[in-house]
PDB file of C-alpha atoms in Angstrom:
ATOM      1  CA  MET A   3     103.264  -3.087  31.324  1.00  0.00           C
ATOM      2  CA  THR A   4     100.805  -2.671  34.219  1.00  0.00           C
ATOM      3  CA  LYS A   5      98.166  -5.331  33.645  1.00  0.00           C
ATOM      4  CA  LEU A   6      98.070  -8.980  32.806  1.00  0.00           C
ATOM      5  CA  PRO A   7      96.283  -9.294  29.459  1.00  0.00           C
ATOM      6  CA  SER A   8      94.265 -12.435  30.061  1.00  0.00           C
ATOM      7  CA  PRO A   9      91.212 -13.153  32.253  1.00  0.00           C
ATOM      8  CA  PRO A  10      90.538 -13.164  35.098  1.00  0.00           C
ATOM      9  CA  TYR A  11      93.066 -10.506  36.093  1.00  0.00           C
ATOM     10  CA  SER A  12      92.123  -8.035  33.373  1.00  0.00           C
ATOM     11  CA  ARG A  13      88.676  -7.711  34.970  1.00  0.00           C
ATOM     12  CA  TYR A  14      90.088  -6.396  38.233  1.00  0.00           C
ATOM     13  CA  THR A  15      90.729  -2.784  39.119  1.00  0.00           C
ATOM     14  CA  TRP A  16      94.484  -2.335  39.505  1.00  0.00           C
ATOM     15  CA  THR A  17      95.827   0.116  42.113  1.00  0.00           C
ATOM     16  CA  PRO A  18      99.583   0.686  42.499  1.00  0.00           C
ATOM     17  CA  VAL A  19     101.020   0.066  45.970  1.00  0.00           C
ATOM     18  CA  THR A  20     103.982   2.278  46.787  1.00  0.00           C
ATOM     19  CA  ILE A  21     104.851   1.153  50.335  1.00  0.00           C
ATOM     20  CA  GLY A  22     107.842  -1.182  50.508  1.00  0.00           C
ATOM     21  CA  GLN A  23     111.225  -1.328  48.806  1.00  0.00           C
ATOM     22  CA  SER A  24     111.339  -4.744  47.135  1.00  0.00           C
ATOM     23  CA  GLY A  25     112.130  -3.303  43.703  1.00  0.00           C
ATOM     24  CA  ALA A  26     109.115  -5.049  42.172  1.00  0.00           C
ATOM     25  CA  LYS A  27     106.029  -3.231  40.917  1.00  0.00           C
ATOM     26  CA  VAL A  28     103.142  -4.017  43.268  1.00  0.00           C
ATOM     27  CA  PHE A  29      99.419  -3.696  42.610  1.00  0.00           C
ATOM     28  CA  ARG A  30      96.262  -4.312  44.625  1.00  0.00           C
ATOM     29  CA  LEU A  31      93.560  -6.030  42.536  1.00  0.00           C
ATOM     30  CA  ASP A  32      89.954  -5.263  43.513  1.00  0.00           C
ATOM     31  CA  ASP A  33      86.773  -6.717  42.064  1.00  0.00           C
ATOM     32  CA  ASP A  34      83.131  -5.759  42.618  1.00  0.00           C
ATOM     33  CA  THR A  35      81.657  -9.180  41.840  1.00  0.00           C
ATOM     34  CA  GLY A  36      82.671 -10.884  45.090  1.00  0.00           C
ATOM     35  CA  ARG A  37      85.967 -12.389  44.024  1.00  0.00           C
ATOM     36  CA  PRO A  38      88.726 -12.149  46.681  1.00  0.00           C
ATOM     37  CA  GLN A  39      91.125  -9.235  46.688  1.00  0.00           C
ATOM     38  CA  LEU A  40      94.514 -10.086  45.192  1.00  0.00           C
ATOM     39  CA  TYR A  41      97.983  -8.606  45.027  1.00  0.00           C
ATOM     40  CA  ALA A  42     100.307  -8.753  42.041  1.00  0.00           C
ATOM     41  CA  LYS A  43     104.065  -8.233  41.992  1.00  0.00           C
ATOM     42  CA  SER A  44     105.971  -7.925  38.731  1.00  0.00           C
ATOM     43  CA  ALA A  45     109.540  -7.493  37.513  1.00  0.00           C
ATOM     44  CA  SER A  46     111.362  -7.493  34.191  1.00  0.00           C
ATOM     45  CA  GLN A  47     113.512 -10.558  33.674  1.00  0.00           C
ATOM     46  CA  SER A  48     115.895  -8.625  31.394  1.00  0.00           C
ATOM     47  CA  THR A  49     116.354  -5.379  33.339  1.00  0.00           C
ATOM     48  CA  GLN A  50     115.613  -6.646  36.878  1.00  0.00           C
ATOM     49  CA  PRO A  51     116.924 -10.225  36.891  1.00  0.00           C
ATOM     50  CA  ASP A  52     117.632 -10.197  40.638  1.00  0.00           C
ATOM     51  CA  VAL A  53     114.138  -8.890  41.452  1.00  0.00           C
ATOM     52  CA  ALA A  54     112.527 -11.389  39.057  1.00  0.00           C
ATOM     53  CA  GLU A  55     114.464 -14.228  40.653  1.00  0.00           C
ATOM     54  CA  GLY A  56     113.366 -12.929  44.035  1.00  0.00           C
ATOM     55  CA  LEU A  57     109.695 -13.295  43.063  1.00  0.00           C
ATOM     56  CA  ALA A  58     110.255 -16.945  42.197  1.00  0.00           C
ATOM     57  CA  GLN A  59     112.044 -17.446  45.506  1.00  0.00           C
ATOM     58  CA  GLU A  60     109.233 -15.724  47.355  1.00  0.00           C
ATOM     59  CA  ALA A  61     106.614 -18.018  45.801  1.00  0.00           C
ATOM     60  CA  SER A  62     108.406 -21.149  47.042  1.00  0.00           C
ATOM     61  CA  ARG A  63     108.931 -19.656  50.487  1.00  0.00           C
ATOM     62  CA  LEU A  64     105.296 -18.607  50.815  1.00  0.00           C
ATOM     63  CA  ALA A  65     104.219 -22.148  50.034  1.00  0.00           C
ATOM     64  CA  TRP A  66     106.619 -23.628  52.573  1.00  0.00           C
ATOM     65  CA  LEU A  67     105.945 -21.116  55.333  1.00  0.00           C
ATOM     66  CA  GLY A  68     102.193 -21.423  54.962  1.00  0.00           C
ATOM     67  CA  GLY A  69     102.605 -25.161  55.445  1.00  0.00           C
ATOM     68  CA  GLN A  70     104.289 -24.485  58.796  1.00  0.00           C
ATOM     69  CA  GLY A  71     101.221 -22.708  60.149  1.00  0.00           C
ATOM     70  CA  ILE A  72     102.551 -19.159  59.770  1.00  0.00           C
ATOM     71  CA  ALA A  73     100.072 -16.688  58.273  1.00  0.00           C
ATOM     72  CA  VAL A  74     101.279 -15.710  54.802  1.00  0.00           C
ATOM     73  CA  ALA A  75      99.553 -14.961  51.523  1.00  0.00           C
ATOM     74  CA  GLU A  76      98.325 -17.892  49.445  1.00  0.00           C
ATOM     75  CA  VAL A  77     100.041 -18.095  46.074  1.00  0.00           C
ATOM     76  CA  VAL A  78      97.459 -17.986  43.279  1.00  0.00           C
ATOM     77  CA  GLU A  79      99.929 -18.079  40.413  1.00  0.00           C
ATOM     78  CA  LEU A  80     103.541 -17.488  39.426  1.00  0.00           C
ATOM     79  CA  ARG A  81     103.737 -16.843  35.716  1.00  0.00           C
ATOM     80  CA  ALA A  82     105.934 -15.430  32.992  1.00  0.00           C
ATOM     81  CA  ASP A  83     104.361 -13.067  30.473  1.00  0.00           C
ATOM     82  CA  GLY A  84     106.838 -12.026  27.833  1.00  0.00           C
ATOM     83  CA  ASP A  85     109.733 -10.354  29.618  1.00  0.00           C
ATOM     84  CA  GLY A  86     107.792  -9.997  32.859  1.00  0.00           C
ATOM     85  CA  ILE A  87     107.372 -12.386  35.751  1.00  0.00           C
ATOM     86  CA  TRP A  88     104.278 -12.070  37.906  1.00  0.00           C
ATOM     87  CA  LEU A  89     103.484 -13.332  41.393  1.00  0.00           C
ATOM     88  CA  ILE A  90      99.748 -13.278  42.201  1.00  0.00           C
ATOM     89  CA  THR A  91      98.664 -13.822  45.809  1.00  0.00           C
ATOM     90  CA  ARG A  92      95.468 -13.570  47.844  1.00  0.00           C
ATOM     91  CA  ALA A  93      95.180 -10.581  50.170  1.00  0.00           C
ATOM     92  CA  LEU A  94      95.606 -11.053  53.898  1.00  0.00           C
ATOM     93  CA  PRO A  95      93.554  -9.359  56.631  1.00  0.00           C
ATOM     94  CA  GLY A  96      95.042  -6.694  58.872  1.00  0.00           C
ATOM     95  CA  ARG A  97      96.857  -3.375  58.630  1.00  0.00           C
ATOM     96  CA  SER A  98     100.522  -2.665  58.074  1.00  0.00           C
ATOM     97  CA  ALA A  99     102.508  -2.263  61.274  1.00  0.00           C
ATOM     98  CA  ALA A 100     104.159   0.706  59.540  1.00  0.00           C
ATOM     99  CA  GLU A 101     100.892   2.665  59.377  1.00  0.00           C
ATOM    100  CA  VAL A 102     100.072   5.397  61.882  1.00  0.00           C
ATOM    101  CA  TRP A 103      98.471   3.738  64.919  1.00  0.00           C
ATOM    102  CA  PRO A 104      96.735   5.114  68.019  1.00  0.00           C
ATOM    103  CA  THR A 105      99.282   5.845  70.731  1.00  0.00           C
ATOM    104  CA  ASP A 106      97.806   3.309  73.142  1.00  0.00           C
ATOM    105  CA  ARG A 107      98.387   0.441  70.694  1.00  0.00           C
ATOM    106  CA  ARG A 108     102.013   1.062  69.754  1.00  0.00           C
ATOM    107  CA  GLY A 109     103.518  -0.819  72.670  1.00  0.00           C
ATOM    108  CA  ALA A 110     101.309  -3.788  71.870  1.00  0.00           C
ATOM    109  CA  ILE A 111     102.462  -3.710  68.254  1.00  0.00           C
ATOM    110  CA  ALA A 112     106.127  -3.708  69.322  1.00  0.00           C
ATOM    111  CA  GLU A 113     105.409  -6.745  71.464  1.00  0.00           C
ATOM    112  CA  SER A 114     103.492  -8.465  68.676  1.00  0.00           C
ATOM    113  CA  MET A 115     106.595  -8.068  66.486  1.00  0.00           C
ATOM    114  CA  ALA A 116     108.529  -9.993  69.134  1.00  0.00           C
ATOM    115  CA  ASP A 117     105.804 -12.645  69.382  1.00  0.00           C
ATOM    116  CA  ILE A 118     105.779 -13.427  65.659  1.00  0.00           C
ATOM    117  CA  ALA A 119     109.591 -13.500  65.657  1.00  0.00           C
ATOM    118  CA  CYS A 120     109.463 -16.069  68.468  1.00  0.00           C
ATOM    119  CA  ARG A 121     106.989 -18.200  66.525  1.00  0.00           C
ATOM    120  CA  LEU A 122     109.040 -18.034  63.358  1.00  0.00           C
ATOM    121  CA  HIS A 123     112.329 -18.725  65.114  1.00  0.00           C
ATOM    122  CA  ALA A 124     110.810 -21.728  66.901  1.00  0.00           C
ATOM    123  CA  LEU A 125     110.154 -23.601  63.625  1.00  0.00           C
ATOM    124  CA  PRO A 126     112.300 -26.741  63.231  1.00  0.00           C
ATOM    125  CA  THR A 127     115.472 -25.838  61.370  1.00  0.00           C
ATOM    126  CA  THR A 128     115.767 -29.364  59.993  1.00  0.00           C
ATOM    127  CA  ASP A 129     112.570 -28.834  57.997  1.00  0.00           C
ATOM    128  CA  CYS A 130     113.652 -25.578  56.330  1.00  0.00           C
ATOM    129  CA  PRO A 131     115.030 -26.020  52.791  1.00  0.00           C
ATOM    130  CA  PHE A 132     116.253 -22.415  52.431  1.00  0.00           C
ATOM    131  CA  ASP A 133     119.775 -21.502  53.504  1.00  0.00           C
ATOM    132  CA  ARG A 134     120.882 -17.946  54.264  1.00  0.00           C
ATOM    133  CA  ARG A 135     123.733 -18.677  56.631  1.00  0.00           C
ATOM    134  CA  LEU A 136     126.864 -16.591  56.333  1.00  0.00           C
ATOM    135  CA  SER A 137     128.800 -19.200  54.368  1.00  0.00           C
ATOM    136  CA  ARG A 138     126.287 -18.651  51.568  1.00  0.00           C
ATOM    137  CA  ILE A 139     125.127 -15.097  52.065  1.00  0.00           C
ATOM    138  CA  ILE A 140     128.484 -13.308  52.293  1.00  0.00           C
ATOM    139  CA  PRO A 141     129.593 -14.596  48.853  1.00  0.00           C
ATOM    140  CA  GLU A 142     126.182 -13.527  47.556  1.00  0.00           C
ATOM    141  CA  ALA A 143     126.690 -10.045  49.027  1.00  0.00           C
ATOM    142  CA  GLU A 144     130.100  -9.884  47.342  1.00  0.00           C
ATOM    143  CA  GLN A 145     128.525 -10.856  44.024  1.00  0.00           C
ATOM    144  CA  ARG A 146     125.878  -8.152  44.411  1.00  0.00           C
ATOM    145  CA  ALA A 147     128.592  -5.604  45.159  1.00  0.00           C
ATOM    146  CA  ALA A 148     130.565  -6.649  42.069  1.00  0.00           C
ATOM    147  CA  ALA A 149     127.410  -6.440  39.923  1.00  0.00           C
ATOM    148  CA  GLY A 150     126.642  -2.893  41.057  1.00  0.00           C
ATOM    149  CA  LEU A 151     123.448  -3.894  42.869  1.00  0.00           C
ATOM    150  CA  VAL A 152     124.237  -2.098  46.142  1.00  0.00           C
ATOM    151  CA  ASP A 153     122.507   1.287  46.420  1.00  0.00           C
ATOM    152  CA  LEU A 154     125.161   3.560  47.924  1.00  0.00           C
ATOM    153  CA  GLU A 155     122.638   6.420  47.996  1.00  0.00           C
ATOM    154  CA  ASP A 156     120.436   4.535  50.457  1.00  0.00           C
ATOM    155  CA  LEU A 157     122.861   3.545  53.204  1.00  0.00           C
ATOM    156  CA  ASP A 158     122.054   3.945  56.886  1.00  0.00           C
ATOM    157  CA  ASP A 159     123.057   7.329  58.307  1.00  0.00           C
ATOM    158  CA  ASP A 160     126.109   5.961  60.121  1.00  0.00           C
ATOM    159  CA  ARG A 161     127.486   4.665  56.803  1.00  0.00           C
ATOM    160  CA  ALA A 162     126.430   7.523  54.532  1.00  0.00           C
ATOM    161  CA  GLY A 163     129.097   8.200  51.929  1.00  0.00           C
ATOM    162  CA  TRP A 164     130.799   4.827  52.282  1.00  0.00           C
ATOM    163  CA  SER A 165     132.231   3.095  49.222  1.00  0.00           C
ATOM    164  CA  ILE A 166     131.679  -0.520  48.239  1.00  0.00           C
ATOM    165  CA  GLU A 167     135.228  -1.256  49.359  1.00  0.00           C
ATOM    166  CA  GLN A 168     134.546   0.192  52.812  1.00  0.00           C
ATOM    167  CA  LEU A 169     131.358  -1.829  53.152  1.00  0.00           C
ATOM    168  CA  LEU A 170     133.104  -5.056  52.179  1.00  0.00           C
ATOM    169  CA  ARG A 171     136.069  -4.454  54.502  1.00  0.00           C
ATOM    170  CA  GLU A 172     133.745  -3.799  57.423  1.00  0.00           C
ATOM    171  CA  LEU A 173     131.628  -6.833  56.546  1.00  0.00           C
ATOM    172  CA  HIS A 174     134.619  -9.165  56.754  1.00  0.00           C
ATOM    173  CA  ALA A 175     136.145  -7.431  59.776  1.00  0.00           C
ATOM    174  CA  THR A 176     132.970  -7.736  61.878  1.00  0.00           C
ATOM    175  CA  LYS A 177     131.733 -11.157  60.733  1.00  0.00           C
ATOM    176  CA  PRO A 178     130.538 -13.117  63.810  1.00  0.00           C
ATOM    177  CA  SER A 179     132.535 -16.198  64.713  1.00  0.00           C
ATOM    178  CA  ASN A 180     129.393 -18.309  65.141  1.00  0.00           C
ATOM    179  CA  GLU A 181     125.692 -18.294  64.301  1.00  0.00           C
ATOM    180  CA  ASP A 182     122.624 -19.049  66.416  1.00  0.00           C
ATOM    181  CA  VAL A 183     120.708 -20.539  63.497  1.00  0.00           C
ATOM    182  CA  VAL A 184     116.899 -20.367  63.323  1.00  0.00           C
ATOM    183  CA  VAL A 185     114.324 -19.874  60.563  1.00  0.00           C
ATOM    184  CA  CYS A 186     114.496 -16.133  59.811  1.00  0.00           C
ATOM    185  CA  HIS A 187     112.218 -13.865  57.805  1.00  0.00           C
ATOM    186  CA  GLY A 188     115.247 -12.138  56.296  1.00  0.00           C
ATOM    187  CA  ASP A 189     113.633  -8.719  55.774  1.00  0.00           C
ATOM    188  CA  PHE A 190     111.857  -8.389  59.099  1.00  0.00           C
ATOM    189  CA  CYS A 191     110.640  -4.789  59.325  1.00  0.00           C
ATOM    190  CA  LEU A 192     107.381  -2.996  60.068  1.00  0.00           C
ATOM    191  CA  PRO A 193     106.100  -2.689  56.455  1.00  0.00           C
ATOM    192  CA  ASN A 194     106.405  -6.475  56.066  1.00  0.00           C
ATOM    193  CA  VAL A 195     104.061  -7.329  58.954  1.00  0.00           C
ATOM    194  CA  LEU A 196     100.262  -7.068  59.057  1.00  0.00           C
ATOM    195  CA  VAL A 197      98.520  -6.615  62.406  1.00  0.00           C
ATOM    196  CA  ALA A 198      94.921  -6.878  63.617  1.00  0.00           C
ATOM    197  CA  ASP A 199      93.128  -3.682  64.629  1.00  0.00           C
ATOM    198  CA  ASP A 200      93.784  -4.246  68.338  1.00  0.00           C
ATOM    199  CA  GLY A 201      97.519  -4.290  67.671  1.00  0.00           C
ATOM    200  CA  THR A 202      98.110  -7.496  69.604  1.00  0.00           C
ATOM    201  CA  THR A 203      97.929 -10.096  66.846  1.00  0.00           C
ATOM    202  CA  VAL A 204      99.988 -10.487  63.679  1.00  0.00           C
ATOM    203  CA  THR A 205      97.717 -11.484  60.798  1.00  0.00           C
ATOM    204  CA  GLY A 206     100.389 -12.059  58.176  1.00  0.00           C
ATOM    205  CA  LEU A 207     103.993 -11.760  57.048  1.00  0.00           C
ATOM    206  CA  LEU A 208     104.854 -10.152  53.706  1.00  0.00           C
ATOM    207  CA  ASP A 209     107.887 -10.114  51.383  1.00  0.00           C
ATOM    208  CA  VAL A 210     109.389 -13.414  52.513  1.00  0.00           C
ATOM    209  CA  GLY A 211     111.752 -13.833  49.553  1.00  0.00           C
ATOM    210  CA  ARG A 212     114.773 -13.785  51.883  1.00  0.00           C
ATOM    211  CA  LEU A 213     113.385 -16.311  54.353  1.00  0.00           C
ATOM    212  CA  GLY A 214     115.816 -19.024  55.375  1.00  0.00           C
ATOM    213  CA  LEU A 215     118.192 -20.394  57.972  1.00  0.00           C
ATOM    214  CA  ALA A 216     120.191 -17.592  59.583  1.00  0.00           C
ATOM    215  CA  ASP A 217     121.232 -16.184  62.930  1.00  0.00           C
ATOM    216  CA  ARG A 218     118.220 -14.953  64.896  1.00  0.00           C
ATOM    217  CA  TYR A 219     119.863 -11.539  65.178  1.00  0.00           C
ATOM    218  CA  ALA A 220     119.457 -11.101  61.419  1.00  0.00           C
ATOM    219  CA  ASP A 221     115.758 -10.521  62.149  1.00  0.00           C
ATOM    220  CA  LEU A 222     116.162  -8.768  65.483  1.00  0.00           C
ATOM    221  CA  ALA A 223     118.607  -6.262  63.985  1.00  0.00           C
ATOM    222  CA  LEU A 224     116.262  -5.222  61.189  1.00  0.00           C
ATOM    223  CA  MET A 225     113.084  -4.998  63.256  1.00  0.00           C
ATOM    224  CA  SER A 226     114.748  -2.965  66.000  1.00  0.00           C
ATOM    225  CA  ARG A 227     116.154  -0.625  63.333  1.00  0.00           C
ATOM    226  CA  SER A 228     112.688  -0.334  61.798  1.00  0.00           C
ATOM    227  CA  LEU A 229     111.120   0.536  65.153  1.00  0.00           C
ATOM    228  CA  ALA A 230     113.808   3.162  65.748  1.00  0.00           C
ATOM    229  CA  SER A 231     113.699   4.627  62.237  1.00  0.00           C
ATOM    230  CA  PRO A 232     112.838   8.340  61.858  1.00  0.00           C
ATOM    231  CA  MET A 233     110.424   7.193  59.139  1.00  0.00           C
ATOM    232  CA  ASN A 234     108.320   5.598  61.896  1.00  0.00           C
ATOM    233  CA  GLU A 235     108.074   8.524  64.300  1.00  0.00           C
ATOM    234  CA  GLN A 236     105.256   6.874  66.201  1.00  0.00           C
ATOM    235  CA  TYR A 237     107.642   4.388  67.866  1.00  0.00           C
ATOM    236  CA  ASP A 238     110.368   5.337  70.349  1.00  0.00           C
ATOM    237  CA  ASP A 239     113.233   3.848  72.362  1.00  0.00           C
ATOM    238  CA  ASP A 240     110.790   2.399  74.882  1.00  0.00           C
ATOM    239  CA  ASP A 241     109.142   0.398  72.106  1.00  0.00           C
ATOM    240  CA  VAL A 242     112.524  -0.914  70.934  1.00  0.00           C
ATOM    241  CA  GLN A 243     113.322  -2.009  74.492  1.00  0.00           C
ATOM    242  CA  ARG A 244     109.869  -3.548  74.816  1.00  0.00           C
ATOM    243  CA  PHE A 245     110.540  -5.550  71.626  1.00  0.00           C
ATOM    244  CA  PHE A 246     113.837  -6.952  72.948  1.00  0.00           C
ATOM    245  CA  THR A 247     112.434  -7.641  76.413  1.00  0.00           C
ATOM    246  CA  ARG A 248     109.426  -9.485  75.040  1.00  0.00           C
ATOM    247  CA  TYR A 249     111.630 -11.566  72.745  1.00  0.00           C
ATOM    248  CA  GLY A 250     114.266 -12.170  75.420  1.00  0.00           C
ATOM    249  CA  ALA A 251     117.309 -10.848  73.537  1.00  0.00           C
ATOM    250  CA  ASP A 252     120.183  -8.461  74.217  1.00  0.00           C
ATOM    251  CA  PRO A 253     119.760  -5.045  72.516  1.00  0.00           C
ATOM    252  CA  ALA A 254     123.519  -4.473  72.856  1.00  0.00           C
ATOM    253  CA  ASP A 255     124.614  -7.665  71.085  1.00  0.00           C
ATOM    254  CA  GLU A 256     127.357  -6.892  68.535  1.00  0.00           C
ATOM    255  CA  ARG A 257     125.578  -8.986  65.900  1.00  0.00           C
ATOM    256  CA  ILE A 258     122.960  -6.255  65.562  1.00  0.00           C
ATOM    257  CA  ALA A 259     125.448  -3.900  63.918  1.00  0.00           C
ATOM    258  CA  PHE A 260     126.777  -6.669  61.674  1.00  0.00           C
ATOM    259  CA  TYR A 261     123.384  -7.745  60.325  1.00  0.00           C
ATOM    260  CA  ARG A 262     122.361  -4.156  59.668  1.00  0.00           C
ATOM    261  CA  LEU A 263     125.583  -3.784  57.704  1.00  0.00           C
ATOM    262  CA  LEU A 264     124.848  -6.980  55.767  1.00  0.00           C
ATOM    263  CA  ASP A 265     121.429  -5.611  54.873  1.00  0.00           C
ATOM    264  CA  GLU A 266     123.089  -2.697  53.066  1.00  0.00           C
ATOM    265  CA  PHE A 267     123.924  -5.144  50.259  1.00  0.00           C
ATOM    266  CA  TYR A 268     120.221  -5.866  49.551  1.00  0.00           C
TER     267      TYR A 268
END
């Protein structure tokens, strides 16, 4: 199924969006009569129960985060349609930070990643109803491992070829003894951030289904990995250092390796 059958969505032109790795099918909805551009995410509740549940979680987190003054997409509708679940949101302005940018704007984009992280991490933790601290998330990672939901073909290069048992042993062996808890995005990487054309301003956060209370290094680990990824050849080590310097964090903190390992389970 690629289209919702009922108006008004059936009157839009649907274009698949392939960037991102959420597991959901994503479409851009365009209309030539002046209605706002929309995005639709869908998943099968029978064959993708974890992805379908993630869409429901994302809808509640978008509503909460938007209420905190952070730029996120407005939820138009969350609906079930037969076996499918659909999340419809309004489009946000800006370009993906993962796109190819002019060389003279890349440093500014790295710094803007740090700025939005600072804003997000400064939100009051007492107001956040979503919990992704280790006491909750490690058992969830274990459950995902037991259910066969960990993609062993898509591990980071330094863990290529590892088994589930190796991943779990390392996860428990390197678990931090404490957490510096803030409100975290949870999947903080370049494709999940929109930026204005000048590169200095974040216009929106995407894919917030894993937002919740967690150690700040959960976000810093993933964004610094994203900036250093061979898939984003436009950024370099200087941009990674610029990100950490702007944020005011230690790029050698041992929690970085742990939270990248934890991300292997998702």
